[in-house]
Tab-separated table of N, CA and C in Angstrom:
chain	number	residue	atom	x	y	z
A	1	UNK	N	-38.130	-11.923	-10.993
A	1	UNK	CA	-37.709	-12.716	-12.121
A	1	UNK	C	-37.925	-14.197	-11.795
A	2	UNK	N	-38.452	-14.993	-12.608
A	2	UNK	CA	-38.861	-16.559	-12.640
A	2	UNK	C	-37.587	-17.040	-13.602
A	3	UNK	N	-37.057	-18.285	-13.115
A	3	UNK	CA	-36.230	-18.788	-13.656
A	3	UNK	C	-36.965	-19.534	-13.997
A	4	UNK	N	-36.960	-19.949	-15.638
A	4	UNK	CA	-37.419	-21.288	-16.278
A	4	UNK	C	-36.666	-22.748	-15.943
A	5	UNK	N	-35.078	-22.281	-16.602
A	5	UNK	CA	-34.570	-23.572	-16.723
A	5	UNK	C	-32.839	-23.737	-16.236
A	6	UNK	N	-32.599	-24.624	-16.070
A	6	UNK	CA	-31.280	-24.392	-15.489
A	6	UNK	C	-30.040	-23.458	-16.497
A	7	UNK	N	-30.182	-23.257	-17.780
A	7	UNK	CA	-29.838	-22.390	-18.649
A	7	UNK	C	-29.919	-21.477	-17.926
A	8	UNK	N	-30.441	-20.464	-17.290
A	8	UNK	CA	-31.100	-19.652	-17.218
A	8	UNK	C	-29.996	-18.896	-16.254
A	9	UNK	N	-29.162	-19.526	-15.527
A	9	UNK	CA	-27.913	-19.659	-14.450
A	9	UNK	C	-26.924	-19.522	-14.715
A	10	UNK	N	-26.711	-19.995	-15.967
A	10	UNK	CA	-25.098	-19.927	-16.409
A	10	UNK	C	-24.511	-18.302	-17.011
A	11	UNK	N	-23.465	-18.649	-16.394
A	11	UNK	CA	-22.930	-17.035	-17.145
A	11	UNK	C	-22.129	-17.265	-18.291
A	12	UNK	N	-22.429	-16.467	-18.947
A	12	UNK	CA	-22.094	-15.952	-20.298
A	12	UNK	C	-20.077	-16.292	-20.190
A	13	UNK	N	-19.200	-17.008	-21.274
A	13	UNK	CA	-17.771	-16.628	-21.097
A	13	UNK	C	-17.724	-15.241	-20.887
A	14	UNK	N	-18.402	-14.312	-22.411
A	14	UNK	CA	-18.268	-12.520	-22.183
A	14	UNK	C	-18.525	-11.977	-21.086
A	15	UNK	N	-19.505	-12.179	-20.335
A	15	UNK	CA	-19.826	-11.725	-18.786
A	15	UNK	C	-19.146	-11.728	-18.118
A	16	UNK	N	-18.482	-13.048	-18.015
A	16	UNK	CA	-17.700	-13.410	-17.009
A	16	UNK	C	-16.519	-12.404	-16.907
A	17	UNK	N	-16.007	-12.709	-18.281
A	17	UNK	CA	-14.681	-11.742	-18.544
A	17	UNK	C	-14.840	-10.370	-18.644
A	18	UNK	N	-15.829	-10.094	-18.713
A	18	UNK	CA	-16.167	-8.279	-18.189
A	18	UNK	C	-16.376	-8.308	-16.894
A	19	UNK	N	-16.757	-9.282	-16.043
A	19	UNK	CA	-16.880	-8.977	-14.639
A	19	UNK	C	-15.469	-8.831	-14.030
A	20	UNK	N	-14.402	-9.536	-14.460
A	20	UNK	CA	-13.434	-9.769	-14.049
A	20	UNK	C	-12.480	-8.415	-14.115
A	21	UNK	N	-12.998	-8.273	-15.501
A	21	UNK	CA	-12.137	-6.555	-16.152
A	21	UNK	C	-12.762	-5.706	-15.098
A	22	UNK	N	-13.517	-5.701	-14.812
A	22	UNK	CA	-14.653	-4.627	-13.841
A	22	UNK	C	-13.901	-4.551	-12.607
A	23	UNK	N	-13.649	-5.683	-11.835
A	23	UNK	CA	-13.109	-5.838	-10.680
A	23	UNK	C	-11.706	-5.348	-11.028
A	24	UNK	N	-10.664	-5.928	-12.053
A	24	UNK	CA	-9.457	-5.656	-11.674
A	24	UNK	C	-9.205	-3.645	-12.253
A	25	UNK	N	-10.105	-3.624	-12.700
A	25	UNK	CA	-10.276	-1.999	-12.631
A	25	UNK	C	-10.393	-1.029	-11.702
A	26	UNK	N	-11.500	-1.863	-10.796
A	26	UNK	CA	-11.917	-1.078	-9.834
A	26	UNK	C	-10.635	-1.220	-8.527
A	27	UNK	N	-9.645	-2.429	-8.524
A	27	UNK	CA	-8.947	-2.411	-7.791
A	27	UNK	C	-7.885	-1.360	-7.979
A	28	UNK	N	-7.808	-1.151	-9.490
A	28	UNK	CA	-6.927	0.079	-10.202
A	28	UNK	C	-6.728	1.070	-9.350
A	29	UNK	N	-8.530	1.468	-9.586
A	29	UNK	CA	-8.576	2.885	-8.832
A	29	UNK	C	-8.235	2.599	-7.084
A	30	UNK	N	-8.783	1.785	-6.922
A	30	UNK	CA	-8.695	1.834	-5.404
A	30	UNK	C	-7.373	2.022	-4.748
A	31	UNK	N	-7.111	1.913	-5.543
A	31	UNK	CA	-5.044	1.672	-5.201
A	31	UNK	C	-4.372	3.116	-5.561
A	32	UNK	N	-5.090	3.808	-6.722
A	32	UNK	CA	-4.338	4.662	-6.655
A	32	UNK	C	-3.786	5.614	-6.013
A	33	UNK	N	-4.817	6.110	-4.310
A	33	UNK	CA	-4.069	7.006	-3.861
A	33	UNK	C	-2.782	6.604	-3.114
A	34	UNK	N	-2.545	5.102	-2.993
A	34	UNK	CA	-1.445	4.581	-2.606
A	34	UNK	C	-0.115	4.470	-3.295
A	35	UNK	N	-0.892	4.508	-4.589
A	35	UNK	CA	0.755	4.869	-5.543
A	35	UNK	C	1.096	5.726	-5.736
A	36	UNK	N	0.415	7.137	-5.157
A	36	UNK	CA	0.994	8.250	-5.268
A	36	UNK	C	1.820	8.641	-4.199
A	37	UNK	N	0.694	8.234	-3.040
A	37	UNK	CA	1.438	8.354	-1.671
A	37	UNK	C	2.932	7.604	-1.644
A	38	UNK	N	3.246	6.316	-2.366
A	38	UNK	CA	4.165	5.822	-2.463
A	38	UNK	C	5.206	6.719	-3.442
A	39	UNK	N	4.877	7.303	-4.297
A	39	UNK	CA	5.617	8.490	-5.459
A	39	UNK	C	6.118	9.272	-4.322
A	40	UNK	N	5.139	9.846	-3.322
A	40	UNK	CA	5.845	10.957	-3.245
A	40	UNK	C	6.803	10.695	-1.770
A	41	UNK	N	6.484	9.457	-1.083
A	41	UNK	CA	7.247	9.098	-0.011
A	41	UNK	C	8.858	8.736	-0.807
A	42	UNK	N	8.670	7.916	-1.718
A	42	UNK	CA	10.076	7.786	-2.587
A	42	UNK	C	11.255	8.976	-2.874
A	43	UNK	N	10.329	10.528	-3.110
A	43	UNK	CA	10.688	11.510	-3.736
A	43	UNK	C	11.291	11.778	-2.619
A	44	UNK	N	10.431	12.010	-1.274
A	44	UNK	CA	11.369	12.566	-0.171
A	44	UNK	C	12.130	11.456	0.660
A	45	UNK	N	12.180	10.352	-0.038
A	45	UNK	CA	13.488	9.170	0.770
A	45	UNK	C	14.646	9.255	0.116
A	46	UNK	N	14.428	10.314	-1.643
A	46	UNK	CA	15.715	10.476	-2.305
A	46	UNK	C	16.268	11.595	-1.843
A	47	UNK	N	15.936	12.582	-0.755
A	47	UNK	CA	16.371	13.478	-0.183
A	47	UNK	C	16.955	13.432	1.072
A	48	UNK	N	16.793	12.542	1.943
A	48	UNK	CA	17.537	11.451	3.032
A	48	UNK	C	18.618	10.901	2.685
A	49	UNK	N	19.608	11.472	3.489
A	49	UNK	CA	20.606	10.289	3.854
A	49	UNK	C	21.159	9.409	3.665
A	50	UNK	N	20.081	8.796	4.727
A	50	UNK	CA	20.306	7.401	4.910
A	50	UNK	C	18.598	7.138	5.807
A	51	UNK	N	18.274	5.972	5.592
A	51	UNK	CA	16.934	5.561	6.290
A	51	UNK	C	16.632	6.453	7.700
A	52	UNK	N	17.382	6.093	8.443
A	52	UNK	CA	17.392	7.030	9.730
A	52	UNK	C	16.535	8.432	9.756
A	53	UNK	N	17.403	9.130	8.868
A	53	UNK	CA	16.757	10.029	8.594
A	53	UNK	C	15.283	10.712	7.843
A	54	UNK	N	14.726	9.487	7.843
A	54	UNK	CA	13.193	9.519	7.331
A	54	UNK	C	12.439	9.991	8.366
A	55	UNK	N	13.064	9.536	9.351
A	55	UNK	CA	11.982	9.578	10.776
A	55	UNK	C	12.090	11.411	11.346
A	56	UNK	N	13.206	11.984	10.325
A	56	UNK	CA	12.744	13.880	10.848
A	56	UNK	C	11.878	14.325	9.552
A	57	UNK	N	11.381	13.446	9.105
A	57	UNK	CA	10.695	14.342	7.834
A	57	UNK	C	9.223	14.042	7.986
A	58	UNK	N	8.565	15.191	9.018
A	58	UNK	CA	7.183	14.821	9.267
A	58	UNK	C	6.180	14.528	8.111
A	59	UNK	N	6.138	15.008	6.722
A	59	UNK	CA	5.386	14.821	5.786
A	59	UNK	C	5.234	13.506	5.310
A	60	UNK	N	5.894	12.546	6.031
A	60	UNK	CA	5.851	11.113	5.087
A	60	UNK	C	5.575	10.309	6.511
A	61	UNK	N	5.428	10.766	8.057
A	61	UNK	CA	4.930	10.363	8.676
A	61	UNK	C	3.681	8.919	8.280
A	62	UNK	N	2.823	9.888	8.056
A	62	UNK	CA	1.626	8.813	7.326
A	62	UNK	C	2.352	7.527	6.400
A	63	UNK	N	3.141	7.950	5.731
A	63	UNK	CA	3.330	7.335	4.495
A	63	UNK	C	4.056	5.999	5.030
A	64	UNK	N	5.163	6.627	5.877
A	64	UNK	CA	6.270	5.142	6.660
A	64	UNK	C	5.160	4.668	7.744
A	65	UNK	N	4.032	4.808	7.893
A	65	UNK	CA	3.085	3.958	8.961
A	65	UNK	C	2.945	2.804	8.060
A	66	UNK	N	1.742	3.417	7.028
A	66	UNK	CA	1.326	2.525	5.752
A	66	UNK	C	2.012	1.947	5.430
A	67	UNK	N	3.850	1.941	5.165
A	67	UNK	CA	4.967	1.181	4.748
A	67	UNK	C	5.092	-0.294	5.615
A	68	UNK	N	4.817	0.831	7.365
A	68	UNK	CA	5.146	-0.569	7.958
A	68	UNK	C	4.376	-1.875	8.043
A	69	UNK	N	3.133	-1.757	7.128
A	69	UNK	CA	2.310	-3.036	7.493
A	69	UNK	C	1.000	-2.912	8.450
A	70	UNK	N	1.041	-1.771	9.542
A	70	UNK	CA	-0.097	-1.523	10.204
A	70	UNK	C	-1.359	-0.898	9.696
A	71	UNK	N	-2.383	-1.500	10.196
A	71	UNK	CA	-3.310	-0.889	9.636
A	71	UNK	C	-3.916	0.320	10.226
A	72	UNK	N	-5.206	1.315	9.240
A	72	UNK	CA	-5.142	2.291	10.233
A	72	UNK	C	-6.436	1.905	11.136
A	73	UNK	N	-6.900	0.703	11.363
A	73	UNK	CA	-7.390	0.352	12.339
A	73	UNK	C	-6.462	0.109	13.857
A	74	UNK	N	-5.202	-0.267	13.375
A	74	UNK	CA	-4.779	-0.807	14.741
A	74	UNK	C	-4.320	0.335	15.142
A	75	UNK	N	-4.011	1.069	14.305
A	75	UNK	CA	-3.501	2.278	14.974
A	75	UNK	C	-4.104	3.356	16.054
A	76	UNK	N	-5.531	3.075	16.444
A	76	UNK	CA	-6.527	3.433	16.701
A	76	UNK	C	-6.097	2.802	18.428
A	77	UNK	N	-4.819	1.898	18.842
A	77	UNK	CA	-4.573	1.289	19.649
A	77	UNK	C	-3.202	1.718	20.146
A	78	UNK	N	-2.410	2.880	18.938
A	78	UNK	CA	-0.826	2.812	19.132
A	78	UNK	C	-0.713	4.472	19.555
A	79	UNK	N	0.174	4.463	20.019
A	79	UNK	CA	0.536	5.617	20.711
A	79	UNK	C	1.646	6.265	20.096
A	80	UNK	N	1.757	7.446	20.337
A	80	UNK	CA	3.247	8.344	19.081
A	80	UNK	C	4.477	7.733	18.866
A	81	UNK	N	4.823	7.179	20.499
A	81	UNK	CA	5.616	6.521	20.346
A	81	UNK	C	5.431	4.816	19.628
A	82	UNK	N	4.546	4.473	19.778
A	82	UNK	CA	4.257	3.239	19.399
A	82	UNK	C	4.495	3.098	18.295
A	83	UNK	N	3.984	3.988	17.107
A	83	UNK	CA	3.956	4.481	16.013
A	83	UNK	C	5.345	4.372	15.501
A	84	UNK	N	6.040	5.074	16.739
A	84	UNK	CA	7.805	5.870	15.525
A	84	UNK	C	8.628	4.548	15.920
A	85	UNK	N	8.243	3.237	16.956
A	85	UNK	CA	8.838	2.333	17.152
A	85	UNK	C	8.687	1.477	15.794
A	86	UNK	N	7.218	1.406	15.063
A	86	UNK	CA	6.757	0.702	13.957
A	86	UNK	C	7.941	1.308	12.945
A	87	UNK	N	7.624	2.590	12.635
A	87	UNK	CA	8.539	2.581	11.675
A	87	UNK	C	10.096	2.597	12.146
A	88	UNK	N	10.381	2.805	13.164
A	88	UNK	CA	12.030	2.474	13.337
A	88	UNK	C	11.953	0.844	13.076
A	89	UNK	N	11.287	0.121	12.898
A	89	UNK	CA	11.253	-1.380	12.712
A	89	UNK	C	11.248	-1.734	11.080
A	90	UNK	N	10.676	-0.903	10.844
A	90	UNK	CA	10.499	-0.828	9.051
A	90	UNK	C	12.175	-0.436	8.736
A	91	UNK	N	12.316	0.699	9.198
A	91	UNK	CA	14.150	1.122	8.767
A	91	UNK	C	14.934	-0.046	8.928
A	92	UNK	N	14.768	-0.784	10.273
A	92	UNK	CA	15.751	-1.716	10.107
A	92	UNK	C	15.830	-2.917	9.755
A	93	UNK	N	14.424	-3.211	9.901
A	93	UNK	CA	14.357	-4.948	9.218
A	93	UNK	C	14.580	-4.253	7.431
A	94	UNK	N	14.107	-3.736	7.027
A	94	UNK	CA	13.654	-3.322	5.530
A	94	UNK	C	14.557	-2.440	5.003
A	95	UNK	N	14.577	-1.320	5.291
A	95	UNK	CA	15.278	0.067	4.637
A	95	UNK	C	16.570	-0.333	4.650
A	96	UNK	N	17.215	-0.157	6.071
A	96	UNK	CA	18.465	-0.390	5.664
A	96	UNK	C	19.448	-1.502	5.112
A	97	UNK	N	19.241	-2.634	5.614
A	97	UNK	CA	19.569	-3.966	4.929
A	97	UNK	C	19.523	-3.763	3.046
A	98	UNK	N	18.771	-2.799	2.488
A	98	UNK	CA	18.940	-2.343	0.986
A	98	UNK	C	19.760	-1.112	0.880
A	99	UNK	N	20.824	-0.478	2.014
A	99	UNK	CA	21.845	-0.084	2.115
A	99	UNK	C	21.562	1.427	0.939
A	100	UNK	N	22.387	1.575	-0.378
A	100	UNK	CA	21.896	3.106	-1.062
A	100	UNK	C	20.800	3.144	-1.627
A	101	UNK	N	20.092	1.558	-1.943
A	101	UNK	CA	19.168	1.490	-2.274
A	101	UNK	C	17.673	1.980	-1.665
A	102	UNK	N	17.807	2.323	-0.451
A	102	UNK	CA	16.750	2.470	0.835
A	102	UNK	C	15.585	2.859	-0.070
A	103	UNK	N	15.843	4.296	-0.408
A	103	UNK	CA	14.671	4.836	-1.424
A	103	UNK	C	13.912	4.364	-2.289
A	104	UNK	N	14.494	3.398	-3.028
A	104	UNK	CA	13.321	2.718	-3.432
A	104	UNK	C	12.774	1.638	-3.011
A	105	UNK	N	13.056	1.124	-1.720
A	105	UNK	CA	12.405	-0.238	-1.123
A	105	UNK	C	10.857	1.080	-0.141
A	106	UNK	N	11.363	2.051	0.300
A	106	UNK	CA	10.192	2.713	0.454
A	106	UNK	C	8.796	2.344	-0.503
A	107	UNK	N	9.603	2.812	-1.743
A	107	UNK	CA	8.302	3.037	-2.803
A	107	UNK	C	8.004	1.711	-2.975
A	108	UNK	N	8.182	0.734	-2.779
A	108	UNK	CA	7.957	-1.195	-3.249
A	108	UNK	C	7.301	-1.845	-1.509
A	109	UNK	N	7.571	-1.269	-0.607
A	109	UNK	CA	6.827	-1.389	0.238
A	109	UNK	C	5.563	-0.725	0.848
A	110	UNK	N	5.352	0.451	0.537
A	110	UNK	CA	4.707	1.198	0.304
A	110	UNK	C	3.319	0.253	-0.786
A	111	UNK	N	4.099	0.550	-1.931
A	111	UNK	CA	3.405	0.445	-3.001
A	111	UNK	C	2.307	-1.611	-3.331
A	112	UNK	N	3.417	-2.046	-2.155
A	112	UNK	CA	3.015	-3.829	-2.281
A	112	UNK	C	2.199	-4.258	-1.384
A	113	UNK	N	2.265	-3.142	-0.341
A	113	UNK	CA	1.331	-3.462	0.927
A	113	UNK	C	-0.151	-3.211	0.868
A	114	UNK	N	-0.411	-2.814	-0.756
A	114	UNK	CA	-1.958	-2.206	-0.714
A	114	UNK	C	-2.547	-3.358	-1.657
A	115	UNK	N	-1.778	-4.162	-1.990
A	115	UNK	CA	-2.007	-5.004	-3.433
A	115	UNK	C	-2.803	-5.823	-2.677
């Protein structure tokens, strides 16, 4: 393609604003398996206790990693225990300080850490 003239460069307002729709779409999807994972970590934090008790419910394992902020690159560096120290750090800076509320700071940490 030969560009004539500096016209020729500018983007369209409509373009623009479909590129933008495009992107915040595609971030949509990208996110979604995180809001489920966050659904269903919530579902089984309303079956807990108290925070503490997150850490015997192997199925949300994954889920309270992702909660705590680590990525699954670094994790590639952490050890089992390393791991259940992360999320015993999540319970107490986070979970419990929201006291009956715990369960849903799961799903809002979970769910904010992918944004």
């Amino acid at each position: 393609m030969i560009i004539r003239s500096a016209q020729e460069l500018i983007t369209s307002r409509t373009q623009t604003r479909s590129g933008f729709i495009e992107a915040a779409l595609a971030k949509n999807e990208k996110g979604r398996p995180y809001i489920e994972q966050a659904r269903t970590l919530r579902a089984y934090a309303l079956t807990a206790e108290n925070p503490q008790a997150l850490l015997g419910i192997d199925a949300i394992r994954p889920a309270l990693l992702t909660a705590s902020g680590l990525s699954d690159k670094a994790f590639k560096y952490f050890t089992e225990a390393d791991k259940t120290e992360a999320i015993r750090a999540l319970i107490k800076n986070f979970l419990e300080p929201a006291g009956n509320e715990f369960a849903e700071r799961t799903y809002i940490s979970l769910s904010a850490d992918q944004r």
